Coordinates of C-alpha atoms in Angstrom, one line a residue:
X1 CA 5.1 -18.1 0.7
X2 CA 2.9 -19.6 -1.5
X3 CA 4.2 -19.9 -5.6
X4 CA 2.8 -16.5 -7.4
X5 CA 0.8 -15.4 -4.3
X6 CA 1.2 -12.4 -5.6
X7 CA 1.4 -13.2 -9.5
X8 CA 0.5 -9.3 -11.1
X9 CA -3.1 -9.5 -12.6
X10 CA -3.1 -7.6 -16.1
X11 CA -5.6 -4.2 -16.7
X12 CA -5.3 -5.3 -20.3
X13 CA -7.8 -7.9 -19.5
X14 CA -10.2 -5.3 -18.2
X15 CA -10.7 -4.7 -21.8
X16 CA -10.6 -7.6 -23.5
X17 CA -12.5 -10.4 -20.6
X18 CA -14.1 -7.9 -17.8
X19 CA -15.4 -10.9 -16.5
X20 CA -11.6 -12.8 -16.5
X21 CA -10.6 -9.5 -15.2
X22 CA -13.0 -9.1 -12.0
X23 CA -12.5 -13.0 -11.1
X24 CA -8.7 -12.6 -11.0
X25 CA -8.2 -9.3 -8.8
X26 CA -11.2 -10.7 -6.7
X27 CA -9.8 -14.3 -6.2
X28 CA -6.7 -12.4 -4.8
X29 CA -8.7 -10.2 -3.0
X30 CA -11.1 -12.8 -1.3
X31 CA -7.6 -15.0 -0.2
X32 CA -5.2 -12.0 0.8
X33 CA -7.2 -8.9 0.8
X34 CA -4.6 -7.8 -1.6
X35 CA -3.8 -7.9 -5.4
X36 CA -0.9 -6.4 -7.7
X37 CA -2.0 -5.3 -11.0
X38 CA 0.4 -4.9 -14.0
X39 CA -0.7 -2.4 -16.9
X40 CA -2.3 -0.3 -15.0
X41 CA -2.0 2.7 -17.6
X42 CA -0.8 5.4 -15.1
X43 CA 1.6 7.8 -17.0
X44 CA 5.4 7.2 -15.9
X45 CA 6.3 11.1 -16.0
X46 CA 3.3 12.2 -13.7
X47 CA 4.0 9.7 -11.3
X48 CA 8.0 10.1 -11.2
X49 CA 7.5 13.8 -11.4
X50 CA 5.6 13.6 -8.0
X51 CA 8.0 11.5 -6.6
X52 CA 10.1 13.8 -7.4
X53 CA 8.1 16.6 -5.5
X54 CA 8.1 14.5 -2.3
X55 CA 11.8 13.8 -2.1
X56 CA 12.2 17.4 -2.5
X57 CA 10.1 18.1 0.3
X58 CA 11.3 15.8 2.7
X59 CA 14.5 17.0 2.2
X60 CA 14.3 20.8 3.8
X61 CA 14.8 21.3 7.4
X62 CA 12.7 20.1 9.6
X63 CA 12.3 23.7 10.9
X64 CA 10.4 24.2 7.6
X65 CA 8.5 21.2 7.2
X66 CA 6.8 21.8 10.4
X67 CA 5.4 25.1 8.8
X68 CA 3.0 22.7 6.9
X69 CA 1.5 20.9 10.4
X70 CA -2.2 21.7 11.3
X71 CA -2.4 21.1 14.6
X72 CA -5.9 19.8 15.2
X73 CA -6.3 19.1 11.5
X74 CA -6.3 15.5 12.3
X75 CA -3.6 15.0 9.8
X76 CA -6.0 15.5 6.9
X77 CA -4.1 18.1 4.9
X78 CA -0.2 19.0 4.9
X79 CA 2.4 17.6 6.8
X80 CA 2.7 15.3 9.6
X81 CA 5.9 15.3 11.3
X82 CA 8.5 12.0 12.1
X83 CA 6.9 9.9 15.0
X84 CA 3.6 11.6 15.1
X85 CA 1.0 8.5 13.7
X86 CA 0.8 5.0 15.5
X87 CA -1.1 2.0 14.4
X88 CA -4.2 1.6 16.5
X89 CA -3.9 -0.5 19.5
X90 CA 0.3 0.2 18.8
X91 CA 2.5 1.6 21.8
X92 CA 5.3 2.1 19.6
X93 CA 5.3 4.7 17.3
X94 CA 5.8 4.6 13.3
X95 CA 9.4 5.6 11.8
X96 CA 8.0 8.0 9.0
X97 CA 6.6 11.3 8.4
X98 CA 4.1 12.3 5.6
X99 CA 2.1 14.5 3.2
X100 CA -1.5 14.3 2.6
X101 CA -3.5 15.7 -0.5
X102 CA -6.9 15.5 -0.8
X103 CA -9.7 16.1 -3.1
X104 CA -10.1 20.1 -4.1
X105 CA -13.9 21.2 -4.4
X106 CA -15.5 24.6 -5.9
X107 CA -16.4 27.1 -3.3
X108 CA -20.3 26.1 -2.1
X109 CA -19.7 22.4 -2.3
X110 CA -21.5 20.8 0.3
X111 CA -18.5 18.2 1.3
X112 CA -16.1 21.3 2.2
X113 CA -16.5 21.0 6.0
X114 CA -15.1 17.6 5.6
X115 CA -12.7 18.5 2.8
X116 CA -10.5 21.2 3.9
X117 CA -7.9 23.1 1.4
X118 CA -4.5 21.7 0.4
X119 CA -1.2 23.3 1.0
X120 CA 0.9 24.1 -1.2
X121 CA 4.9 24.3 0.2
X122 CA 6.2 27.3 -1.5
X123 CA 9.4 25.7 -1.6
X124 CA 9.1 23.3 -4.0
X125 CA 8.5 23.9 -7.6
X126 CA 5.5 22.5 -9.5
X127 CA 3.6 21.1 -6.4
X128 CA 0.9 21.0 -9.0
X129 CA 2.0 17.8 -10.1
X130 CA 1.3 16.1 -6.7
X131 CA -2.6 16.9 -7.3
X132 CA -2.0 15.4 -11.5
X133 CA -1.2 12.2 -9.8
X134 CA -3.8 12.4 -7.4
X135 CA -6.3 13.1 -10.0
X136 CA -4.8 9.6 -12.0
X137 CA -4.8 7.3 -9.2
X138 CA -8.5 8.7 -8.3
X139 CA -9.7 7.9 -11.6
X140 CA -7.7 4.2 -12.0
X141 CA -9.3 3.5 -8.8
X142 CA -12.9 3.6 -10.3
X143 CA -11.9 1.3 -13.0
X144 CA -10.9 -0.9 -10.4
X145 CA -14.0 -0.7 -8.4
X146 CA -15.8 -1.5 -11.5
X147 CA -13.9 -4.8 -11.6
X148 CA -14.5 -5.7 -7.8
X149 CA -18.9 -4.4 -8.1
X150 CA -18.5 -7.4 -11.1
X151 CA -17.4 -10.1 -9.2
X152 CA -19.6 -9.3 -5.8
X153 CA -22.6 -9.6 -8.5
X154 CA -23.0 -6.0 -8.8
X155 CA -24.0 -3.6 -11.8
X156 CA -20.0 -2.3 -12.8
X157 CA -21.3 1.1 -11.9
X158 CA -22.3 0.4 -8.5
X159 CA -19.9 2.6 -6.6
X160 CA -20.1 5.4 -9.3
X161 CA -21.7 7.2 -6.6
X162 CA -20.7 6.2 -3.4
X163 CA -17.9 7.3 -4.3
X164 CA -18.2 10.6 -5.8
X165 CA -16.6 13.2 -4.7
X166 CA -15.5 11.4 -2.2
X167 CA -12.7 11.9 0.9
X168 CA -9.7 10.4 -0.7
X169 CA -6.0 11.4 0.2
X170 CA -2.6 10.5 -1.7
X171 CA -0.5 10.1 0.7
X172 CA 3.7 10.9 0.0
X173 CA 5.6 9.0 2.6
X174 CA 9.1 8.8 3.8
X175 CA 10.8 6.6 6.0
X176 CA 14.0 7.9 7.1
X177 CA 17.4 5.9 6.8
X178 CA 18.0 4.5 9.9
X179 CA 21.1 5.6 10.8
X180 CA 20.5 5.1 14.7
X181 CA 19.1 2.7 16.7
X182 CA 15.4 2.0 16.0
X183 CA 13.3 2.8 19.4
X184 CA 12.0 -0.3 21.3
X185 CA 9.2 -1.9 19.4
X186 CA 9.5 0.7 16.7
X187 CA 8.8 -0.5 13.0
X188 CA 8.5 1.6 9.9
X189 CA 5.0 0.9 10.1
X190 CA 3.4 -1.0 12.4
X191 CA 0.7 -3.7 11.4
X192 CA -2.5 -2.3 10.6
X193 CA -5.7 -1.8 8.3
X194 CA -6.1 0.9 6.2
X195 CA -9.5 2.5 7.0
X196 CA -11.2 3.4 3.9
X197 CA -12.5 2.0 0.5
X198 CA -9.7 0.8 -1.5
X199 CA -5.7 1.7 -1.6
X200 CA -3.2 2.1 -4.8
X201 CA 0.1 2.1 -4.0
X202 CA 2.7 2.8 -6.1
X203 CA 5.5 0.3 -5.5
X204 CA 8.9 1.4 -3.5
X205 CA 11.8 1.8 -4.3
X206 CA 13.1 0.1 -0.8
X207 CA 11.4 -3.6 0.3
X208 CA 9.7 -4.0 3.6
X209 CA 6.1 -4.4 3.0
X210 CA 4.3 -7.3 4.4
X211 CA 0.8 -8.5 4.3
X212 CA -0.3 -11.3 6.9
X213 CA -2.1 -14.4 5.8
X214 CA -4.5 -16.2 7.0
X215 CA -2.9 -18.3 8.5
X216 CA -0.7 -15.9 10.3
X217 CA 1.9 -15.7 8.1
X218 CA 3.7 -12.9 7.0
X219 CA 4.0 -13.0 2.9
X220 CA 6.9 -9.9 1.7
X221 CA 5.1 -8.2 -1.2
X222 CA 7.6 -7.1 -3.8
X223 CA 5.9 -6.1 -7.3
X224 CA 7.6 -6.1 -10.5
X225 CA 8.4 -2.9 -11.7
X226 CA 5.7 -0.8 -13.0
X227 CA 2.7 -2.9 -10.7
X228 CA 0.5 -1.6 -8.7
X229 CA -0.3 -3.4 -5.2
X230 CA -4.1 -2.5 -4.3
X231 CA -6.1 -3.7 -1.1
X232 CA -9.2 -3.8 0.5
X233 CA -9.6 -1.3 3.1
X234 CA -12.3 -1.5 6.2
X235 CA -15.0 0.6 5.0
X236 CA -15.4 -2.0 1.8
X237 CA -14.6 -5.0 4.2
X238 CA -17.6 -3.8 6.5
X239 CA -20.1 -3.1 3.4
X240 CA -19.2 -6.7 2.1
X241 CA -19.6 -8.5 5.7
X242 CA -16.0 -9.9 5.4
X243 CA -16.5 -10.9 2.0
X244 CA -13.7 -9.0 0.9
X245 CA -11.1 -8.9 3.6
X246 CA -9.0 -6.2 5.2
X247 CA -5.7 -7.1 6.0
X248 CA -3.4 -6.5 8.1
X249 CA 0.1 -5.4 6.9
X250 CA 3.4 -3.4 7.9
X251 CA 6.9 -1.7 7.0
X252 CA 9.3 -3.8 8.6
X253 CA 12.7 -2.3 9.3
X254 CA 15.6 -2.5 6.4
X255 CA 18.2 -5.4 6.5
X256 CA 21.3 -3.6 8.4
X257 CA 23.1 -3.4 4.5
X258 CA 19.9 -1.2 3.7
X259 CA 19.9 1.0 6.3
X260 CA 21.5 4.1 5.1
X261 CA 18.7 4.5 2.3
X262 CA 15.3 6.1 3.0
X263 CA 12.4 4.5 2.0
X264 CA 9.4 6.3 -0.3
X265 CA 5.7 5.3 -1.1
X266 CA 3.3 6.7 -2.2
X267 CA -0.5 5.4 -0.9
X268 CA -3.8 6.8 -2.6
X269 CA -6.4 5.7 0.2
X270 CA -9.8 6.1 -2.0
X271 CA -12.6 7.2 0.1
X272 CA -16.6 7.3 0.3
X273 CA -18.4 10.5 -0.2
X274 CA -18.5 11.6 3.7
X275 CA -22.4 11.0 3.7
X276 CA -22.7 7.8 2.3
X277 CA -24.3 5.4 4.4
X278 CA -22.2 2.4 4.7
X279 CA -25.1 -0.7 5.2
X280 CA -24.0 -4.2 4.7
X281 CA -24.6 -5.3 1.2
X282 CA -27.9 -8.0 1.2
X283 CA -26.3 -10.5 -1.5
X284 CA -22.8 -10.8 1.3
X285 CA -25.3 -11.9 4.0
X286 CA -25.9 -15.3 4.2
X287 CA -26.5 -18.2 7.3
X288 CA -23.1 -19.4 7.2
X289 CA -22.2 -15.1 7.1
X290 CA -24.9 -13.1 9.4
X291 CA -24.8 -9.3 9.3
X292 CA -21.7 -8.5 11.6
X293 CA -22.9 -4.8 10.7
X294 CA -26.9 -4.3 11.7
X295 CA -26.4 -0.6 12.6
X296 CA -25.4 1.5 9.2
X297 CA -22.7 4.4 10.3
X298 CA -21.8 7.4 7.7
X299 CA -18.5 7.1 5.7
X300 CA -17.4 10.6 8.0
X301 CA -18.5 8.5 11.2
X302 CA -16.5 6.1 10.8
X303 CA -13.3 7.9 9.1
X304 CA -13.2 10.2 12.3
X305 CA -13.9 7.0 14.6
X306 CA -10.7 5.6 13.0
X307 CA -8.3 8.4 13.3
X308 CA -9.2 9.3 16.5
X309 CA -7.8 5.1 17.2
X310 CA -4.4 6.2 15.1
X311 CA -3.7 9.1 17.4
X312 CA -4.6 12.0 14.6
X313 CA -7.6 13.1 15.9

């Protein structure tokens, strides 16, 4: 791996040399698709009192969890169950289960039909503090899209409203210990692309995630504690015409001395308003990079295109 692939890029600078700032995460982002960013300003206490929420949760019977599946809710809201999600183009199927919480809107809104309601388990105390975090990451993540509009040549505010109100998820993931044989071909998660705008992911406890380079190498991320790892998703790849890459990555399986301990993440996949029109920016066209993307498609086109391909829809 490459010395400080990965080195954490600091929000401070955000502050003090926005242009510093925007070149750093967006030299990372331009060579890996991914960056880790270090003083990011979440607060400690939400964040390890949702944790704490999820481990509670994944820890009741499975008779229980399953209360929380929508069928046919195309894994948007609530649970989905151990085995159910596969990478697209995968045979195999991932080794983890999940929680999804997404954006709540008044009553009238017209994004509803797209944005269904959350669930609540009445099991677990204080689910409300899932949402806190969600609400945190959502509004990091605009800080940080300020940073990437700067260095595509953009006004800061440029995805202010693409963005708005738009269909992001945090997603609470567990990957059970593997106390049995892993199924033939089965990872913890398969290599994929994430699907929407941009992702913050607060870092695991456990190691296994990998991000492949370009030249087809596969470079372990492990951020100091306290970092957050961010990518580019496909929805930003496609507006940028490959400017800003989407990259593959995965959950390997633990070394055999890890694999009695369970493995926790938690992903906010920041999303488009379901209407915006995703059309390839003019300024990332150029004759050495034609328009890979002549025909615009809605943010909800393509979101539903995608999960269909990852067996949720």
């Amino acid at each position: 791996m490459p010395t400080n692939a990965f080195e954490p890029v600091s929000m401070t600078l955000a502050a003090t040399d926005p242009d510093a700032f925007a070149s750093a995460l967006g030299g990372s982002f331009r060579r890996y698709g991914f960056a880790v960013v270090s003083d990011h300003g979440l607060d400690q206490s939400v964040i390890d009192t949702a944790l704490a929420r999820a481990k509670a949760f994944f820890a009741l019977p499975d008779s229980v969890k399953q209360h929380y599946f929508i069928p046919g809710g195309a894994g948007q809201r609530g649970y989905t169950p151990f085995g159910r999600e596969a990478a697209k183009g995968a045979e195999a199927i991932d080794l983890k289960e999940f929680w999804h919480v997404g954006r709540e809107l008044p009553d009238g809104h017209p994004y509803r039909e797209f944005m269904p309601e959350n669930l609540n388990p009445a099991e677990i105390d204080d689910w409300d503090a899932v949402y806190r975090l969600f609400q945190s990451l959502d509004a990091l993540g605009l800080r940080l899209l300020a940073a990437i509009a700067r260095d595509l040549g953009l006004d800061d505010d440029f995805f202010v409203d693409p963005v708005r109100d738009g269909n992001s998820i945090l997603r609470l993931l567990h990957y059970p210990p593997q106390t049995t044989p892993a199924p033939e071909g089965s990872i913890r998660a398969a290599a994929h692309e994430d699907i929407n705008t941009i992702t913050l992911l607060l870092g695991a406890e456990e190691a296994g995630l990998q991000v492949k380079d370009k030249t087809g190498q596969w470079l372990d991320i492990n951020p100091p504690q306290g970092c957050l790892v961010v990518n580019i998703g496909d929805m930003l790849q496609r507006l940028t015409n490959h400017v800003l890459p989407s990259t593959s990555h995965r959950v390997i399986n633990p070394a055999q001395e890890r694999q009695r301990y369970a493995r926790y993440s938690m992903p906010f996949f920041l999303h488009f308003r379901p209407d915006y029109l995703i059309k390839t920016l003019e300024n990332c066209v150029t004759p050495d990079n034609p328009d890979r993307y002549p025909e615009p498609l809605t943010a909800q086109d393509y979101l539903m295109e995608r999960l269909r391909e990852i067996r949720l829809a």
